[in-house]
């Protein structure tokens, strides 16, 4: 891509020099996010929040299409309620923020700010459910949650984040398991189709599963630096919570039964993944389906006759079909090019006096840097086609990058070497023993990300555990992770 | 309206027997809301939340059309920050919920759960704003807030509620005042056009204004029981906060200046207003533009040939244009009629074997009870027209009811009599003295709801204060209020 002249935007640290600093530079220079006064909390600025709105809308549409309805549960959960399911409280208690005073008084019982809402939702479901005729319950909420974290990074791990949590009840185990899988598939579809992030999908180990779940399923993405990012989880909760909270109903057979239960969530963490998968040394690169601005229109030599007017008209025309924005500020075109490139806008449309003479404009792709002159007569079709091409290219590129960073290992020496040479996913057989999982983590820093489903299983070599050498009929993905 | 046969839905207390119980019956029997485990908090159930989603979307679209962008600020505010603006902290401190422990440790400084976000937003604006070129800042957030309340009622006054809070900065006082008025007008438009609730609009007195504001403007609705509901407020904040938080920028004249500031909010309280303005003794009555279900399709004698199929087809057809739902449960038609009437669905479409023979179906209006047989050939047009008519009728009816409950008073005796005979708005002259305002409140329980703008002013009688008899050139609306 021909480098633009003009005032330089303050430089972003190159990815391969210091990935953590690159990330920090990108999120702050693009004004996506800022650090809040309370350590570990973040302010999501308009450009970051617009991305979240688009992500949210894509998920919400799919949830509603599959028969889910939204609702809203209270922020505060009494301590006694949080303690109702033993595993659950043990998992979350260390991260809880406690409200101890309200309305000028010490409270009789302290209240947890929800770290997740299984307990309070179950307490209400218990009240609402009477008959099998009411089932399934398929509800979701979009809200904020608080988990007190020691080490935080905006979007990736913050003491408060925004998310959705679906909570469903079903008559049978089969139905609940099918729901768990359906939501996992929706997570995969939306992250892959809208966010252009290829996912590795599978089950979490006992050690990594949700506190109180029978089984946790996950979508895992690989970042540019070779670290994995858990991007969404769907839990089959069996009857743990429904028994603990005494949720029961009169069944078709006229008996009191406890329903089967699922929960599933994705969060603002996904924005971190989006940045770290697609971004480059010039800043953000946003997939068209999620980008707050899909095409930015920049007049060149705007003082020349007809240019400003033509740019305005084009913006109006394109704005009817795409998320289009005109930059008619008095910055130089070169400065604008850099600025919008950094902000990851998929297409930059340049229009100047010479373009106008020819009845053309120039479309510049953010993902490849390619510039093409196209006729103004069919500009909408050109932009539409290019957006589709960019969306596809970003996914393909990310998949290729992930594949290049995925190795296999037969034993611990190979595991350590591969991970060092080429940080990323390590596919290795695992016998299922938590001791092996712990040893792998202790020796390499890698955690078990997921065990792929049967259709995507590929046992390595002779089918022995990468750690203990015993028989292992499952391959798992390991990686260092955010 | 011909009363439907069939199993009776459990009765709702009539409005004029006990309005508070009527309200509680309606919100619980329609499954809009439930009481949370923590006193004063509410659970917004799917039917209530779907109404909130529609309200939210109507406002959000208008905010975006007028150039506002959404963002998200943290839930927790350090105590020292809340204290930065003196009036503000005094106003909110008694209602604050305090977090004192997090991550297993006592916190160094206690943190307020936001009762509103002026302080934390100003602290960030101070960091972000440098030059007049960046102005105006026109940002909004949708979030939850907590204000510890002693007496609570779902939607109307709860210790946690959902709302939006817009926060803008401007170069000039004129611009900020214009923004304050623009947002007030948007509040009026959306509540009147979408929610069909007529509003009285004006300025709050010094006593009733927002803690830290120079001026607060309000939209006030009148409920069926004659009590007013403050339904949205827009504040001109001047430079109070921008000075306290040291927000400044380099002006066009190359000087450091403090910008002018506004904030404005509406909340889930609006749902309470919707219920209490339109509801009747049979339950909810929802304006079509806000109703989660605009038309419910009920097959009659569904076991007869073609009925179930026709009802399904009609639902698909109407579902492409309207929010339509089929009730093909095995409850009796009569039970369904009552159920959906209670839920306030604007149109019930009945279709049975005889209708089918005639190529017709029956449309029943929730607002008037009228039933009309219409041809299936142009069913979409019939439904569309009827929804428009219902929307308009609900507004007209509410306006008439408000007018019937609005009196004028020239002196305190008249004030007390009118309010007793015909509870509602009392229009009375007020000299501007807070002592008179207090006296009116002490003697009648009515508060000053707002002082209408000049265009809507109408000084009563000889222009003397209803309380002290001194000269008064302004009329104000008084009422008992939620």
Coordinates of N, CA, C and O in Angstrom, one line a residue, chain B residues 25 33 80 90 131 144 177 180 185 189 228 276 291 303 318 326 331 356 369 385 387-388 390 431 458 471:
Chain B
X25 N -51.7 -6.4 41.3 CA -52.3 -7.6 40.7 C -51.9 -7.6 39.2 O -51.5 -8.6 38.7
X33 N -43.2 -8.6 36.2 CA -42.2 -8.2 37.2 C -42.4 -9.1 38.4 O -43.5 -9.6 38.6
X80 N -14.5 9.5 47.4 CA -13.9 10.8 47.2 C -14.4 11.5 45.9 O -14.6 12.7 45.9
X90 N -24.5 15.7 48.6 CA -25.5 15.9 49.6 C -26.9 15.3 49.2 O -27.6 14.7 50.0
X131 N -9.5 20.4 23.3 CA -9.7 21.5 22.4 C -11.2 21.6 22.0 O -12.0 20.7 22.0
X144 N -27.7 0.1 34.7 CA -28.5 0.0 36.0 C -27.9 1.0 37.0 O -26.7 1.3 37.0
X177 N -28.0 24.8 26.7 CA -29.5 25.0 27.0 C -30.3 24.4 25.9 O -31.4 23.8 26.1
X180 N -30.4 20.7 26.3 CA -31.3 20.3 27.4 C -32.8 20.3 26.9 O -33.5 19.4 27.2
X185 N -37.6 17.6 24.6 CA -38.6 17.4 23.5 C -38.7 16.0 23.0 O -39.7 15.5 22.7
X189 N -41.8 13.6 22.9 CA -42.2 13.0 21.6 C -42.4 11.5 21.8 O -43.4 10.9 21.4
X228 N -49.4 12.2 40.1 CA -48.5 12.5 39.0 C -47.3 11.5 39.0 O -47.0 11.0 40.0
X276 N -50.3 2.4 34.5 CA -51.3 3.2 35.3 C -52.0 4.2 34.5 O -53.0 4.7 35.0
X291 N -46.3 -2.5 22.4 CA -46.7 -3.9 22.8 C -45.8 -5.0 22.3 O -45.5 -5.0 21.1
X303 N -60.0 -28.0 16.4 CA -60.0 -29.4 15.9 C -60.8 -29.5 14.6 O -60.6 -30.5 13.9
X318 N -48.9 -12.5 9.1 CA -48.9 -11.3 9.9 C -47.6 -11.0 10.6 O -47.1 -9.9 10.8
X326 N -49.3 -16.7 17.8 CA -50.3 -17.7 17.7 C -50.5 -18.3 19.1 O -49.5 -18.7 19.7
X331 N -55.7 -24.6 26.0 CA -56.7 -23.9 26.9 C -57.9 -23.6 26.0 O -57.9 -23.6 24.8
X356 N -63.9 -19.1 8.3 CA -63.1 -19.6 7.2 C -64.1 -19.8 6.0 O -63.7 -19.5 4.9
X369 N -63.0 -2.9 23.0 CA -63.8 -4.2 23.0 C -64.6 -4.5 21.7 O -65.1 -5.5 21.6
X385 N -54.4 -0.7 9.9 CA -55.3 0.4 10.2 C -55.8 0.4 11.7 O -55.8 1.5 12.3
X387 N -54.3 -0.9 14.3 CA -53.3 -0.6 15.2 C -53.1 0.9 15.3 O -52.9 1.5 16.4
X388 N -53.2 1.6 14.1 CA -53.0 3.1 14.1 C -54.2 3.7 14.9 O -54.0 4.6 15.7
X390 N -56.0 2.3 17.3 CA -55.9 2.0 18.7 C -54.8 2.9 19.4 O -55.0 3.5 20.5
X431 N -45.9 32.3 43.6 CA -45.0 33.5 43.7 C -43.5 33.2 43.5 O -42.7 34.1 43.3
X458 N -50.6 29.9 31.7 CA -51.9 30.6 31.7 C -52.1 31.0 33.2 O -52.5 30.1 34.0
X471 N -48.2 38.9 44.6 CA -48.2 38.8 43.1 C -47.5 37.6 42.6 O -46.5 37.1 43.2

